[in-house]
Amino acid sequence: NAGVTQTPKFQVLKTGQSMTLQCAQDMNHEYMSWYRQDPGMGLRLIHYSVGAGITDQGEVPNGYNVSRSTTEDFPLRLLSAAPSQTSVYFCASRVTGGSGYTFGSGTRLTVV
Amino acid sequence: QQQVKQSPQSLIVQKGGISIINCAYENTAFDYFPWYQQFPGKGPALLIAIRPDVSEKKEGRFTISFNKSAKQFSLHIMDSQPGDSATYFCAGETSGSRLTFGEGTQLTVNP
């Protein structure tokens, strides 16, 4: 099992560009989430999904879109990148009724 | 608003000492309280967790103490080791799987 795989690991965008952060898990987990990590603020929930076809907003959803067409994949789309979206992004998953999320290794995004 | 407040922001402990990190929460819908450990360049990893129907959980050198009436919980690391040096996050989770993290504590254990 590869666990939770995030690509790319690093990305530099110009303001206004769009991109998709990829997240895939091979553990057949129903729950998947996206977080951003900023110094001194912990991890903040962007969007989450409790199963294929079901998504919902977290604490900081503005500027981001998600979709969940399969159990395995949960891509995060930045519509028009802004410097405020410079952050480290983590994808996580867990099984229904399970304990604890499994996190990917993160994508470090810089918007200039 | 930050629904989980964590302190201290940073902590330095000597090898063999006890590390204590405290968290307070506001949301009474939380029904699961995990602690995550994160090393530089890595994603967080589940360390230990507790449900609010128990007051303490111990796994090896790691213990969670939980006070439901005060809405507080803490992580104790006994016999702290240099390998424990990492950032620790407390969190609260609702039954709908929304996980809310504290701000994090950077622990340094000096040899």
mmCIF file of C-alpha atoms in Angstrom:
data_model
loop_
_atom_site.group_PDB
_atom_site.id
_atom_site.type_symbol
_atom_site.label_atom_id
_atom_site.label_comp_id
_atom_site.label_asym_id
_atom_site.label_seq_id
_atom_site.Cartn_x
_atom_site.Cartn_y
_atom_site.Cartn_z
ATOM 1 C CA ASN A 1 0.000 0.000 0.000
ATOM 2 C CA ALA A 2 1.307 3.451 -0.915
ATOM 3 C CA GLY A 3 -1.004 5.181 1.600
ATOM 4 C CA VAL A 4 -1.863 8.778 0.690
ATOM 5 C CA THR A 5 0.048 10.114 -2.307
ATOM 6 C CA GLN A 6 0.225 13.831 -3.064
ATOM 7 C CA THR A 7 1.621 15.407 -6.195
ATOM 8 C CA PRO A 8 3.456 17.618 -6.854
ATOM 9 C CA LYS A 9 5.708 17.993 -3.794
ATOM 10 C CA PHE A 10 6.678 21.561 -4.694
ATOM 11 C CA GLN A 11 5.053 24.148 -6.941
ATOM 12 C CA VAL A 12 5.593 27.823 -7.729
ATOM 13 C CA LEU A 13 2.696 29.692 -9.319
ATOM 14 C CA LYS A 14 2.241 33.214 -10.545
ATOM 15 C CA THR A 15 -0.662 35.235 -9.210
ATOM 16 C CA GLY A 16 -3.791 34.461 -11.202
ATOM 17 C CA GLN A 17 -2.687 31.053 -12.435
ATOM 18 C CA SER A 18 -4.764 27.971 -11.731
ATOM 19 C CA MET A 19 -3.618 24.501 -10.836
ATOM 20 C CA THR A 20 -4.747 21.194 -9.367
ATOM 21 C CA LEU A 21 -3.132 19.482 -6.408
ATOM 22 C CA GLN A 22 -3.529 15.747 -6.720
ATOM 23 C CA CYS A 23 -4.339 13.354 -3.881
ATOM 24 C CA ALA A 24 -4.814 9.605 -4.175
ATOM 25 C CA GLN A 25 -5.207 6.869 -1.568
ATOM 26 C CA ASP A 26 -5.177 3.110 -2.037
ATOM 27 C CA MET A 27 -6.667 2.120 1.316
ATOM 28 C CA ASN A 28 -10.338 2.276 0.259
ATOM 29 C CA HIS A 29 -10.942 5.064 2.783
ATOM 30 C CA GLU A 30 -14.298 6.813 2.550
ATOM 31 C CA TYR A 31 -13.273 10.034 4.290
ATOM 32 C CA MET A 32 -10.810 12.416 2.631
ATOM 33 C CA SER A 33 -9.821 15.969 3.557
ATOM 34 C CA TRP A 34 -7.610 18.825 2.479
ATOM 35 C CA TYR A 35 -5.762 21.014 4.990
ATOM 36 C CA ARG A 36 -3.426 23.938 4.701
ATOM 37 C CA GLN A 37 -0.644 24.470 7.220
ATOM 38 C CA ASP A 38 0.627 27.937 8.022
ATOM 39 C CA PRO A 39 3.102 28.868 10.791
ATOM 40 C CA GLY A 40 1.421 29.406 14.149
ATOM 41 C CA MET A 41 -2.012 28.431 12.856
ATOM 42 C CA GLY A 42 -1.947 24.659 12.923
ATOM 43 C CA LEU A 43 -3.736 22.878 10.105
ATOM 44 C CA ARG A 44 -6.959 24.358 8.811
ATOM 45 C CA LEU A 45 -9.600 22.361 6.995
ATOM 46 C CA ILE A 46 -10.287 23.506 3.420
ATOM 47 C CA HIS A 47 -12.729 20.901 2.070
ATOM 48 C CA TYR A 48 -13.655 17.370 2.987
ATOM 49 C CA SER A 49 -15.561 14.397 1.590
ATOM 50 C CA VAL A 50 -17.324 11.497 3.285
ATOM 51 C CA GLY A 51 -17.581 9.459 0.104
ATOM 52 C CA ALA A 52 -17.598 9.539 -3.676
ATOM 53 C CA GLY A 53 -19.867 12.298 -4.962
ATOM 54 C CA ILE A 54 -20.113 14.024 -1.560
ATOM 55 C CA THR A 55 -18.061 17.065 -0.611
ATOM 56 C CA ASP A 56 -18.426 19.883 1.906
ATOM 57 C CA GLN A 57 -16.650 23.052 2.930
ATOM 58 C CA GLY A 58 -14.297 23.381 5.852
ATOM 59 C CA GLU A 59 -12.992 26.459 7.671
ATOM 60 C CA VAL A 60 -11.171 28.132 4.777
ATOM 61 C CA PRO A 61 -12.803 27.076 1.465
ATOM 62 C CA ASN A 62 -12.623 30.359 -0.461
ATOM 63 C CA GLY A 63 -10.504 30.150 -3.612
ATOM 64 C CA TYR A 64 -10.529 26.353 -3.693
ATOM 65 C CA ASN A 65 -12.708 23.744 -5.392
ATOM 66 C CA VAL A 66 -12.875 19.992 -4.934
ATOM 67 C CA SER A 67 -14.617 17.022 -6.481
ATOM 68 C CA ARG A 68 -14.775 13.348 -5.524
ATOM 69 C CA SER A 69 -15.658 11.226 -8.540
ATOM 70 C CA THR A 70 -13.951 8.096 -7.189
ATOM 71 C CA THR A 71 -13.165 6.744 -3.729
ATOM 72 C CA GLU A 72 -9.435 6.901 -4.462
ATOM 73 C CA ASP A 73 -8.966 10.470 -5.717
ATOM 74 C CA PHE A 74 -9.678 13.870 -4.176
ATOM 75 C CA PRO A 75 -8.086 16.702 -6.213
ATOM 76 C CA LEU A 76 -7.919 20.271 -4.929
ATOM 77 C CA ARG A 77 -8.215 23.045 -7.507
ATOM 78 C CA LEU A 78 -6.920 26.572 -7.063
ATOM 79 C CA LEU A 79 -9.028 28.727 -9.326
ATOM 80 C CA SER A 80 -6.919 31.914 -9.455
ATOM 81 C CA ALA A 81 -3.863 31.707 -7.241
ATOM 82 C CA ALA A 82 -3.157 34.511 -4.770
ATOM 83 C CA PRO A 83 -0.079 35.123 -2.560
ATOM 84 C CA SER A 84 -2.298 34.393 0.476
ATOM 85 C CA GLN A 85 -2.529 30.810 -0.762
ATOM 86 C CA THR A 86 1.188 30.280 -0.246
ATOM 87 C CA SER A 87 1.193 27.382 2.192
ATOM 88 C CA VAL A 88 1.843 23.697 2.695
ATOM 89 C CA TYR A 89 -1.149 21.596 1.690
ATOM 90 C CA PHE A 90 -1.917 18.203 3.178
ATOM 91 C CA CYS A 91 -4.385 15.597 2.040
ATOM 92 C CA ALA A 92 -5.636 13.022 4.555
ATOM 93 C CA SER A 93 -7.946 10.024 4.590
ATOM 94 C CA ARG A 94 -9.514 7.587 7.010
ATOM 95 C CA VAL A 95 -11.963 4.737 6.999
ATOM 96 C CA THR A 96 -15.535 5.245 8.232
ATOM 97 C CA GLY A 97 -15.688 4.582 11.948
ATOM 98 C CA GLY A 98 -11.934 4.314 12.108
ATOM 99 C CA SER A 99 -9.619 6.233 14.362
ATOM 100 C CA GLY A 100 -7.152 8.747 13.061
ATOM 101 C CA TYR A 101 -6.403 10.172 9.677
ATOM 102 C CA THR A 102 -3.513 9.101 7.451
ATOM 103 C CA PHE A 103 -1.773 12.141 5.973
ATOM 104 C CA GLY A 104 0.167 12.541 2.775
ATOM 105 C CA SER A 105 3.617 14.108 2.744
ATOM 106 C CA GLY A 106 2.347 17.478 1.579
ATOM 107 C CA THR A 107 2.638 19.932 -1.303
ATOM 108 C CA ARG A 108 4.582 23.126 -0.689
ATOM 109 C CA LEU A 109 2.998 25.863 -2.800
ATOM 110 C CA THR A 110 4.442 29.314 -3.349
ATOM 111 C CA VAL A 111 2.430 31.979 -5.162
ATOM 112 C CA VAL A 112 4.460 34.949 -6.400
ATOM 113 C CA GLN B 1 -12.332 31.247 15.264
ATOM 114 C CA GLN B 2 -9.867 28.810 16.803
ATOM 115 C CA GLN B 3 -11.975 26.158 18.484
ATOM 116 C CA VAL B 4 -8.958 24.351 19.930
ATOM 117 C CA LYS B 5 -6.365 26.389 21.818
ATOM 118 C CA GLN B 6 -2.964 24.817 22.418
ATOM 119 C CA SER B 7 -0.085 25.815 24.670
ATOM 120 C CA PRO B 8 2.793 26.306 24.896
ATOM 121 C CA GLN B 9 3.835 27.302 21.393
ATOM 122 C CA SER B 10 7.307 25.902 22.018
ATOM 123 C CA LEU B 11 8.825 23.707 24.695
ATOM 124 C CA ILE B 12 12.398 22.744 25.542
ATOM 125 C CA VAL B 13 12.966 19.729 27.792
ATOM 126 C CA GLN B 14 16.035 17.862 28.893
ATOM 127 C CA LYS B 15 16.429 14.188 28.001
ATOM 128 C CA GLY B 16 14.608 12.076 30.570
ATOM 129 C CA GLY B 17 12.277 14.877 31.581
ATOM 130 C CA ILE B 18 8.501 15.158 31.265
ATOM 131 C CA SER B 19 6.974 17.135 28.396
ATOM 132 C CA ILE B 20 3.478 18.517 28.960
ATOM 133 C CA ILE B 21 1.318 20.114 26.270
ATOM 134 C CA ASN B 22 -2.121 21.504 27.051
ATOM 135 C CA CYS B 23 -5.220 22.022 24.954
ATOM 136 C CA ALA B 24 -8.625 23.567 25.563
ATOM 137 C CA TYR B 25 -11.646 23.232 23.318
ATOM 138 C CA GLU B 26 -14.939 25.029 22.866
ATOM 139 C CA ASN B 27 -16.994 22.770 20.626
ATOM 140 C CA THR B 28 -18.972 20.292 22.744
ATOM 141 C CA ALA B 29 -19.773 18.321 19.573
ATOM 142 C CA PHE B 30 -16.222 16.964 19.536
ATOM 143 C CA ASP B 31 -16.303 13.255 20.372
ATOM 144 C CA TYR B 32 -12.754 12.238 19.580
ATOM 145 C CA PHE B 33 -9.525 13.937 20.644
ATOM 146 C CA PRO B 34 -6.374 12.829 18.790
ATOM 147 C CA TRP B 35 -2.815 14.004 19.092
ATOM 148 C CA TYR B 36 -0.648 14.125 15.995
ATOM 149 C CA GLN B 37 3.138 14.199 15.767
ATOM 150 C CA GLN B 38 4.855 15.892 12.833
ATOM 151 C CA PHE B 39 8.519 15.759 11.866
ATOM 152 C CA PRO B 40 10.012 18.380 9.511
ATOM 153 C CA GLY B 41 9.067 17.781 5.891
ATOM 154 C CA LYS B 42 6.525 15.105 6.776
ATOM 155 C CA GLY B 43 2.793 14.944 7.204
ATOM 156 C CA PRO B 44 1.279 14.628 10.687
ATOM 157 C CA ALA B 45 0.947 11.109 12.061
ATOM 158 C CA LEU B 46 -1.536 9.918 14.688
ATOM 159 C CA LEU B 47 0.215 9.476 18.023
ATOM 160 C CA ILE B 48 -2.517 8.727 20.552
ATOM 161 C CA ALA B 49 -6.204 9.561 20.936
ATOM 162 C CA ILE B 50 -8.970 9.553 23.532
ATOM 163 C CA ARG B 51 -12.753 9.630 23.606
ATOM 164 C CA PRO B 52 -14.509 11.859 26.178
ATOM 165 C CA ASP B 53 -15.942 8.963 28.179
ATOM 166 C CA VAL B 54 -12.534 8.207 29.735
ATOM 167 C CA SER B 55 -10.268 10.476 31.779
ATOM 168 C CA GLU B 56 -6.895 9.028 30.863
ATOM 169 C CA LYS B 57 -5.254 6.914 28.181
ATOM 170 C CA LYS B 58 -1.693 5.662 28.251
ATOM 171 C CA GLU B 59 0.370 4.170 25.452
ATOM 172 C CA GLY B 60 3.973 3.557 26.377
ATOM 173 C CA ARG B 61 5.576 6.869 27.364
ATOM 174 C CA PHE B 62 2.611 8.899 26.071
ATOM 175 C CA THR B 63 -0.431 9.709 28.220
ATOM 176 C CA ILE B 64 -3.519 11.793 27.501
ATOM 177 C CA SER B 65 -5.347 13.309 30.477
ATOM 178 C CA PHE B 66 -8.891 14.467 29.729
ATOM 179 C CA ASN B 67 -11.119 16.768 31.805
ATOM 180 C CA LYS B 68 -14.566 16.910 30.205
ATOM 181 C CA SER B 69 -16.069 19.431 32.631
ATOM 182 C CA ALA B 70 -13.205 21.876 32.073
ATOM 183 C CA LYS B 71 -13.076 21.101 28.331
ATOM 184 C CA GLN B 72 -9.340 20.564 28.585
ATOM 185 C CA PHE B 73 -6.944 17.778 27.709
ATOM 186 C CA SER B 74 -3.213 17.361 27.803
ATOM 187 C CA LEU B 75 -0.399 15.198 26.462
ATOM 188 C CA HIS B 76 2.318 13.988 28.820
ATOM 189 C CA ILE B 77 5.521 12.519 27.389
ATOM 190 C CA MET B 78 7.446 10.661 30.072
ATOM 191 C CA ASP B 79 11.209 10.087 29.847
ATOM 192 C CA SER B 80 11.413 12.448 26.867
ATOM 193 C CA GLN B 81 14.014 11.507 24.251
ATOM 194 C CA PRO B 82 15.768 13.538 21.527
ATOM 195 C CA GLY B 83 13.837 11.455 18.982
ATOM 196 C CA ASP B 84 10.618 12.950 20.391
ATOM 197 C CA SER B 85 11.670 16.363 19.070
ATOM 198 C CA ALA B 86 8.851 17.283 16.694
ATOM 199 C CA THR B 87 5.761 19.445 16.403
ATOM 200 C CA TYR B 88 2.723 18.153 18.272
ATOM 201 C CA PHE B 89 -0.859 19.018 17.416
ATOM 202 C CA CYS B 90 -3.937 18.360 19.483
ATOM 203 C CA ALA B 91 -7.269 18.171 17.702
ATOM 204 C CA GLY B 92 -10.966 17.680 18.176
ATOM 205 C CA GLU B 93 -13.107 15.676 15.780
ATOM 206 C CA THR B 94 -16.856 15.574 15.349
ATOM 207 C CA SER B 95 -18.831 12.494 14.358
ATOM 208 C CA GLY B 96 -19.066 14.042 10.889
ATOM 209 C CA SER B 97 -15.283 13.631 10.628
ATOM 210 C CA ARG B 98 -14.433 17.330 10.715
ATOM 211 C CA LEU B 99 -11.029 17.590 12.407
ATOM 212 C CA THR B 100 -10.079 20.897 14.063
ATOM 213 C CA PHE B 101 -6.433 21.328 15.055
ATOM 214 C CA GLY B 102 -4.721 23.375 17.719
ATOM 215 C CA GLU B 103 -1.926 25.743 16.739
ATOM 216 C CA GLY B 104 0.865 23.250 17.432
ATOM 217 C CA THR B 105 3.736 22.938 19.921
ATOM 218 C CA GLN B 106 7.326 22.640 18.791
ATOM 219 C CA LEU B 107 9.059 20.293 21.233
ATOM 220 C CA THR B 108 12.836 20.169 21.516
ATOM 221 C CA VAL B 109 14.427 17.524 23.722
ATOM 222 C CA ASN B 110 18.043 18.316 24.494
ATOM 223 C CA PRO B 111 20.459 15.384 24.930
#
